[in-house]
Tab-separated table of C-alpha atoms and ligand atoms in Angstrom:
chain	number	residue	atom	x	y	z
A	10	MET	CA	143.459	97.804	91.434
A	11	LYS	CA	139.901	98.734	92.285
A	12	PRO	CA	137.217	96.037	92.349
A	13	LEU	CA	134.918	95.830	89.322
A	14	VAL	CA	131.172	96.483	89.538
A	15	LEU	CA	128.968	95.496	86.600
A	16	ILE	CA	125.584	97.110	86.009
A	17	SER	CA	123.471	94.970	83.721
A	18	THR	CA	120.711	97.485	83.204
A	19	ASP	CA	120.899	100.782	81.332
A	20	VAL	CA	121.550	104.382	82.402
A	21	ALA	CA	117.844	105.201	82.106
A	22	ASN	CA	117.260	102.830	85.034
A	23	VAL	CA	120.484	103.445	86.935
A	24	PRO	CA	121.548	107.031	86.113
A	25	GLU	CA	125.243	107.792	86.182
A	26	ASP	CA	124.797	110.369	88.947
A	27	VAL	CA	123.480	107.495	91.099
A	28	SER	CA	126.094	104.883	90.141
A	29	SER	CA	128.830	107.518	90.625
A	30	ALA	CA	128.506	106.871	94.382
A	31	LEU	CA	130.513	103.707	93.647
A	32	LYS	CA	133.318	105.442	91.746
A	33	PRO	CA	135.622	106.128	94.747
A	34	LEU	CA	135.424	102.436	95.615
A	35	ALA	CA	135.271	100.617	92.298
A	36	ASP	CA	135.503	100.610	88.533
A	37	VAL	CA	131.967	100.643	87.195
A	38	ALA	CA	130.889	99.227	83.835
A	39	TYR	CA	127.422	99.183	82.291
A	40	VAL	CA	127.089	95.885	80.422
A	41	LYS	CA	124.680	94.051	78.154
A	42	ALA	CA	124.573	90.255	77.940
A	43	PRO	CA	126.743	88.431	77.065
A	44	TYR	CA	129.412	89.890	79.359
A	45	ASP	CA	131.205	86.677	80.322
A	46	GLU	CA	134.710	88.139	80.078
A	47	LEU	CA	134.040	90.982	82.527
A	48	LEU	CA	132.083	88.639	84.782
A	49	GLY	CA	135.311	86.764	85.485
A	50	GLU	CA	136.664	89.867	87.279
A	51	ALA	CA	133.426	91.228	88.792
A	52	ARG	CA	133.155	91.732	92.553
A	53	ALA	CA	129.589	93.044	92.441
A	54	LEU	CA	126.718	92.943	89.992
A	55	LEU	CA	123.664	95.151	89.780
A	56	VAL	CA	121.352	92.784	87.986
A	57	GLY	CA	118.435	93.719	85.742
A	58	GLY	CA	116.730	90.852	83.968
A	59	ASP	CA	119.556	88.280	83.760
A	60	LYS	CA	119.249	84.767	85.162
A	61	VAL	CA	121.768	84.339	87.970
A	62	ASN	CA	122.092	80.565	88.262
A	63	GLU	CA	124.845	78.024	88.906
A	64	GLU	CA	126.154	78.266	85.351
A	65	PHE	CA	126.291	82.079	85.576
A	66	LEU	CA	127.991	82.004	88.976
A	67	ARG	CA	130.667	79.588	87.728
A	68	LYS	CA	131.820	82.368	85.419
A	69	ALA	CA	131.943	84.863	88.317
A	70	PRO	CA	134.420	83.436	90.854
A	71	HIS	CA	135.047	86.797	92.573
A	72	LEU	CA	131.413	87.867	92.900
A	73	GLY	CA	130.366	88.876	96.417
A	74	VAL	CA	126.971	90.485	95.855
A	75	ALA	CA	124.195	90.266	93.284
A	76	SER	CA	122.036	93.344	93.783
A	77	ARG	CA	118.668	92.861	92.063
A	78	PHE	CA	117.129	95.942	90.472
A	79	GLY	CA	113.605	95.028	91.590
A	80	VAL	CA	111.740	93.325	94.398
A	81	GLY	CA	111.238	89.958	92.674
A	82	TYR	CA	114.291	87.704	92.590
A	83	ASP	CA	112.828	84.587	91.011
A	84	ALA	CA	115.530	84.803	88.305
A	85	VAL	CA	118.252	84.510	90.963
A	86	ASP	CA	119.118	81.091	92.375
A	87	VAL	CA	119.528	82.174	96.006
A	88	GLU	CA	120.659	78.704	97.168
A	89	ALA	CA	123.449	78.655	94.597
A	90	CYS	CA	124.463	82.194	95.644
A	91	THR	CA	124.473	81.209	99.327
A	92	ARG	CA	126.642	78.142	98.580
A	93	ARG	CA	129.134	80.463	96.886
A	94	LYS	CA	128.891	83.120	99.619
A	95	VAL	CA	127.308	85.681	97.320
A	96	TYR	CA	124.849	88.084	98.956
A	97	VAL	CA	121.567	88.576	97.127
A	98	THR	CA	119.872	91.923	97.717
A	99	HIS	CA	116.687	93.393	96.244
A	100	THR	CA	114.617	96.611	96.332
A	101	PRO	CA	111.459	96.017	98.382
A	102	ASP	CA	109.039	98.766	99.535
A	103	VAL	CA	110.380	101.508	97.284
A	104	LEU	CA	108.287	100.319	94.316
A	105	SER	CA	105.123	99.108	96.078
A	106	GLY	CA	103.231	102.392	95.571
A	107	ALA	CA	104.081	102.658	91.868
A	108	VAL	CA	103.087	99.034	91.224
A	109	ALA	CA	99.823	99.558	93.116
A	110	ASP	CA	99.113	102.735	91.100
A	111	HIS	CA	99.682	100.799	87.885
A	112	THR	CA	97.483	97.958	89.086
A	113	TRP	CA	94.668	100.468	89.515
A	114	ALA	CA	95.420	101.981	86.110
A	115	LEU	CA	94.978	98.490	84.633
A	116	ILE	CA	91.776	97.790	86.600
A	117	LEU	CA	90.176	101.105	85.623
A	118	GLY	CA	91.677	100.975	82.139
A	119	PHE	CA	89.894	97.691	81.551
A	120	MET	CA	86.624	98.544	83.313
A	121	ARG	CA	86.297	101.900	81.472
A	122	ARG	CA	87.859	100.678	78.196
A	123	ILE	CA	90.475	103.463	78.196
A	124	PRO	CA	92.748	102.104	75.396
A	125	GLU	CA	89.753	101.566	73.115
A	126	ALA	CA	88.242	104.948	74.058
A	127	ASP	CA	91.510	106.679	73.140
A	128	PHE	CA	91.529	104.891	69.781
A	129	ILE	CA	87.934	105.902	69.080
A	130	VAL	CA	88.677	109.595	69.686
A	131	ARG	CA	91.659	109.423	67.318
A	132	GLU	CA	89.986	107.434	64.537
A	133	HIS	CA	86.198	107.256	64.755
A	134	TRP	CA	84.382	109.768	66.994
A	135	ALA	CA	84.245	112.631	64.480
A	136	LYS	CA	83.300	110.245	61.675
A	137	LYS	CA	80.521	108.781	63.854
A	138	ASP	CA	81.243	105.352	62.401
A	139	ARG	CA	82.053	103.477	65.607
A	140	ARG	CA	80.812	103.777	69.162
A	141	LEU	CA	82.561	102.922	72.356
A	142	PRO	CA	80.778	100.006	74.047
A	143	PHE	CA	79.784	100.688	77.689
A	144	GLY	CA	82.180	99.844	80.480
A	145	TRP	CA	81.399	98.658	84.001
A	146	ASP	CA	80.964	100.372	87.394
A	147	MET	CA	83.349	99.610	90.218
A	148	LYS	CA	80.628	100.063	92.853
A	149	GLY	CA	79.321	96.798	94.240
A	150	LYS	CA	82.026	94.623	92.672
A	151	THR	CA	84.181	92.210	94.645
A	152	LEU	CA	87.912	92.832	94.441
A	153	GLY	CA	89.975	89.735	95.260
A	154	LEU	CA	93.649	90.126	96.087
A	155	LEU	CA	95.720	87.037	95.468
A	156	GLY	CA	98.597	87.781	97.819
A	157	LEU	CA	98.511	90.460	100.484
A	158	GLY	CA	102.131	91.444	100.963
A	159	ARG	CA	103.602	94.909	100.563
A	160	ILE	CA	102.196	95.557	97.082
A	161	GLY	CA	98.816	93.905	97.752
A	162	ALA	CA	98.447	96.118	100.836
A	163	GLU	CA	99.064	99.264	98.755
A	164	VAL	CA	96.443	98.118	96.221
A	165	LEU	CA	94.043	97.538	99.112
A	166	LYS	CA	94.722	101.008	100.536
A	167	ARG	CA	93.833	102.537	97.161
A	168	ALA	CA	90.639	100.432	96.978
A	169	GLN	CA	89.004	102.258	99.886
A	170	GLY	CA	87.103	104.843	97.848
A	171	PHE	CA	85.350	102.526	95.421
A	172	ASP	CA	82.516	100.885	97.398
A	173	LEU	CA	83.877	97.407	96.841
A	174	ASP	CA	83.581	94.138	98.657
A	175	LEU	CA	87.173	93.150	99.487
A	176	VAL	CA	88.505	89.608	99.851
A	177	TYR	CA	91.975	88.072	99.807
A	178	TYR	CA	93.728	84.752	99.698
A	179	ASP	CA	97.315	84.228	100.855
A	180	VAL	CA	99.364	81.681	102.772
A	181	MET	CA	99.522	84.174	105.641
A	182	LYS	CA	96.532	85.811	107.277
A	183	ARG	CA	96.849	89.585	107.705
A	184	GLU	CA	94.555	90.406	110.619
A	185	ASP	CA	96.062	93.920	110.833
A	186	LEU	CA	94.936	94.705	107.287
A	187	GLU	CA	91.584	92.955	107.815
A	188	LYS	CA	90.873	95.403	110.654
A	189	LEU	CA	92.305	98.444	108.921
A	190	TYR	CA	90.706	98.016	105.500
A	191	GLY	CA	87.744	95.690	105.999
A	192	VAL	CA	89.170	92.940	103.797
A	193	ARG	CA	88.002	89.363	104.386
A	194	TYR	CA	90.167	86.226	104.266
A	195	VAL	CA	88.596	83.419	102.189
A	196	ASP	CA	89.881	80.030	101.009
A	197	PHE	CA	91.102	79.733	97.427
A	198	ASP	CA	87.897	78.257	95.960
A	199	GLU	CA	85.700	80.873	97.638
A	200	PHE	CA	88.127	83.548	96.472
A	201	LEU	CA	87.807	82.398	92.865
A	202	GLY	CA	84.019	82.089	93.044
A	203	ALA	CA	83.452	85.492	94.682
A	204	SER	CA	85.774	87.896	92.850
A	205	ASP	CA	84.806	90.146	89.931
A	206	ILE	CA	88.361	91.442	89.773
A	207	ILE	CA	91.246	89.157	90.706
A	208	SER	CA	94.519	91.033	91.177
A	209	VAL	CA	97.677	88.935	91.486
A	210	HIS	CA	100.348	90.007	94.002
A	211	VAL	CA	102.189	86.804	94.878
A	212	PRO	CA	105.883	86.235	94.155
A	213	LEU	CA	106.822	83.520	91.655
A	214	LEU	CA	107.565	80.382	93.699
A	215	PRO	CA	107.145	76.657	92.927
A	216	SER	CA	103.841	76.889	94.852
A	217	THR	CA	102.508	79.864	92.854
A	218	ARG	CA	103.677	78.898	89.351
A	219	GLY	CA	100.563	78.331	87.233
A	220	ILE	CA	98.227	78.835	90.217
A	221	ILE	CA	95.795	80.533	87.829
A	222	GLY	CA	95.328	77.642	85.394
A	223	ASP	CA	92.403	75.726	83.835
A	224	ASP	CA	91.071	74.603	87.208
A	225	ALA	CA	91.137	78.065	88.829
A	226	LEU	CA	89.716	79.726	85.720
A	227	SER	CA	86.819	77.245	85.643
A	228	LYS	CA	85.840	78.377	89.168
A	229	MET	CA	85.724	82.091	88.328
A	230	LYS	CA	82.590	84.114	87.623
A	231	SER	CA	81.770	85.030	84.028
A	232	SER	CA	82.280	88.655	85.168
A	233	ALA	CA	85.851	87.971	86.359
A	234	VAL	CA	88.711	90.186	85.222
A	235	VAL	CA	92.227	88.875	85.921
A	236	VAL	CA	94.847	91.560	86.591
A	237	ASN	CA	98.530	90.679	86.854
A	238	THR	CA	101.404	92.961	87.846
A	239	SER	CA	103.481	90.243	89.553
A	240	ARG	CA	105.006	87.550	87.333
A	241	GLY	CA	103.643	86.107	84.091
A	242	GLN	CA	104.359	82.517	85.113
A	243	VAL	CA	101.858	82.702	87.974
A	244	ILE	CA	99.207	82.403	85.258
A	245	ASP	CA	99.022	79.580	82.720
A	246	GLU	CA	98.823	81.899	79.702
A	247	LYS	CA	97.403	79.284	77.330
A	248	ALA	CA	94.608	78.445	79.774
A	249	LEU	CA	93.909	82.167	80.249
A	250	TYR	CA	93.778	82.653	76.480
A	251	ARG	CA	91.203	79.862	76.109
A	252	ALA	CA	89.014	81.283	78.897
A	253	LEU	CA	89.183	84.774	77.360
A	254	LYS	CA	88.616	83.596	73.789
A	255	GLU	CA	85.569	81.551	74.820
A	256	LYS	CA	84.349	84.482	76.976
A	257	ARG	CA	84.179	82.246	80.065
A	258	ILE	CA	85.622	85.222	81.958
A	259	ARG	CA	85.198	88.927	81.154
A	260	GLY	CA	88.773	89.951	80.585
A	261	ALA	CA	92.352	90.382	81.650
A	262	ALA	CA	94.712	93.291	82.244
A	263	LEU	CA	98.327	92.177	82.180
A	264	ASP	CA	101.656	93.885	82.772
A	265	VAL	CA	103.661	90.641	82.878
A	266	PHE	CA	103.912	87.629	80.580
A	267	GLU	CA	105.292	84.088	80.530
A	268	GLU	CA	107.936	85.216	78.051
A	269	GLU	CA	109.194	88.833	78.003
A	270	PRO	CA	109.118	90.707	75.798
A	271	THR	CA	105.990	88.810	74.815
A	272	PRO	CA	106.243	87.722	71.152
A	273	LEU	CA	104.118	89.542	68.575
A	274	ASP	CA	102.412	86.282	67.662
A	275	ASN	CA	101.187	85.682	71.234
A	276	PRO	CA	97.465	85.023	70.545
A	277	LEU	CA	96.546	87.112	73.616
A	278	LEU	CA	97.548	90.193	71.612
A	279	ALA	CA	94.709	89.578	69.140
A	280	LEU	CA	91.962	89.540	71.776
A	281	ASP	CA	89.700	92.540	72.365
A	282	ASN	CA	88.978	91.708	76.014
A	283	VAL	CA	92.511	92.383	77.261
A	284	VAL	CA	94.494	95.476	78.256
A	285	LEU	CA	98.252	94.974	78.041
A	286	THR	CA	101.321	96.914	79.225
A	287	PRO	CA	105.034	96.049	78.809
A	288	HIS	CA	106.165	95.160	82.377
A	289	CYS	CA	106.246	98.830	83.341
A	290	ALA	CA	104.385	98.852	86.685
A	291	SER	CA	107.447	100.212	88.530
A	292	ALA	CA	108.511	102.451	85.647
A	293	THR	CA	108.132	105.990	86.991
A	294	TRP	CA	110.913	108.577	87.271
A	295	GLU	CA	110.693	108.666	91.061
A	296	THR	CA	110.420	104.944	91.668
A	297	ARG	CA	113.100	103.808	89.220
A	298	ARG	CA	115.491	106.367	90.754
A	299	GLY	CA	114.619	105.098	94.215
A	300	MET	CA	115.258	101.521	93.082
A	301	ALA	CA	118.595	102.564	91.568
A	302	GLU	CA	119.676	104.309	94.796
A	303	MET	CA	118.725	101.265	96.834
A	304	ALA	CA	120.449	98.756	94.524
A	305	VAL	CA	123.592	100.915	94.337
A	306	GLY	CA	123.464	101.462	98.112
A	307	SER	CA	123.602	97.713	98.736
A	308	ILE	CA	126.712	97.391	96.573
A	309	LYS	CA	128.331	100.416	98.207
A	310	ALA	CA	127.816	98.936	101.683
A	311	PHE	CA	129.318	95.643	100.526
A	312	LEU	CA	132.378	97.346	99.031
A	313	GLU	CA	132.858	99.257	102.302
A	314	GLY	CA	133.042	95.922	104.084
A	315	ARG	CA	129.574	96.014	105.632
A	316	ARG	CA	126.826	93.418	105.360
A	317	PRO	CA	124.597	94.948	102.662
A	318	PRO	CA	121.120	96.171	103.568
A	319	ASN	CA	118.086	94.606	101.869
A	320	VAL	CA	119.501	91.107	101.742
A	321	VAL	CA	116.735	88.682	100.649
A	322	PRO	CA	114.876	86.863	103.486
A	323	GLU	CA	116.489	83.506	102.646
A	324	GLN	CA	119.880	84.994	103.622
A	325	ARG	CA	118.650	86.748	106.761
A	326	GLY	CA	121.101	86.124	109.587
A	327	LEU	CA	123.863	85.002	107.212
A	328	SER	CA	127.157	86.873	106.964
A	329	PHE	CA	129.827	85.943	104.439
B	412	8YV	C1	111.496	95.023	87.379
B	412	8YV	C2	109.973	93.893	88.810
B	412	8YV	O1	112.488	94.776	88.279
B	412	8YV	O2	110.528	94.632	90.980
B	412	8YV	C3	110.374	93.690	90.226
B	412	8YV	O3	110.528	92.518	90.616
B	412	8YV	O4	109.497	93.027	88.177
B	412	8YV	C4	110.203	95.205	88.141
B	412	8YV	O5	110.214	96.274	88.991
B	412	8YV	C5	111.868	96.174	86.576
B	412	8YV	O6	111.076	96.130	85.475
B	412	8YV	C6	113.320	96.182	86.145
B	412	8YV	O7	113.738	94.969	85.615
């Protein structure tokens, strides 16, 4: 009997002509939660949004690899996987450009009021009953990158044409990028006090959860725009809502939320100083296909008896 591979995301994300690379080695099933019964037999899992924790792993005694369809693996308990000798892989690099493009779409979409401008053309321009308020120039603004890893670096690369002052805060200094792109390292308080646009590119960790909360928001300029394409939980959404509602900061452009999909009664949705997208920063034809090939490739290597590529850093050097 062939081993069983479960794919817990849909064929739009992992097309069958990509997953078919596994067919000579395994039976492949696309599944939607709950899939407890199949999990009992599964040797490999290509995991979309599901939480892979101790409770989940208990139901998957034969699992050898959890291949995350994405770069962020905050929903996967890597320690629990390591204890059970389950490899955790992810898809770094392949999506950095698409996420950076989307970050810039959000920045410019907010600064030039693109969603509102579109609405005015459709509903009001010809009737001359509502004008589009002015937007803001990029020139002369300070762009602050919270986190300067792979995605932050791509955002920085794209920032070069805009005549911006560039600062960043991270746990690691990136002198290479400082030299290459003229970005300046500042401490967290200076970062908050200097930036007109704060773009979040840190992973969700205990140390980054809620890092943009009441205290951080109180240190921002009134011109600050918070942009988030990383994880919703990095920002305390209630604190952000209060700051936006009271116009203590200028606005926010968000692709990610504390709860996803974000509920329709999330008060953020009623604000006019926000631009919102549905966690789609990596959602392009080319990038999602690249992610699928990478995630499938990790499973294929595992089934062929090799240590899979793109194992998460916490499991570097480990072989099961
Ligand atoms: C999602 C992401 O994985 O890479 C990540 O960590 O958040 C996204 O690319 C994607 O939306 C599929 O779940």
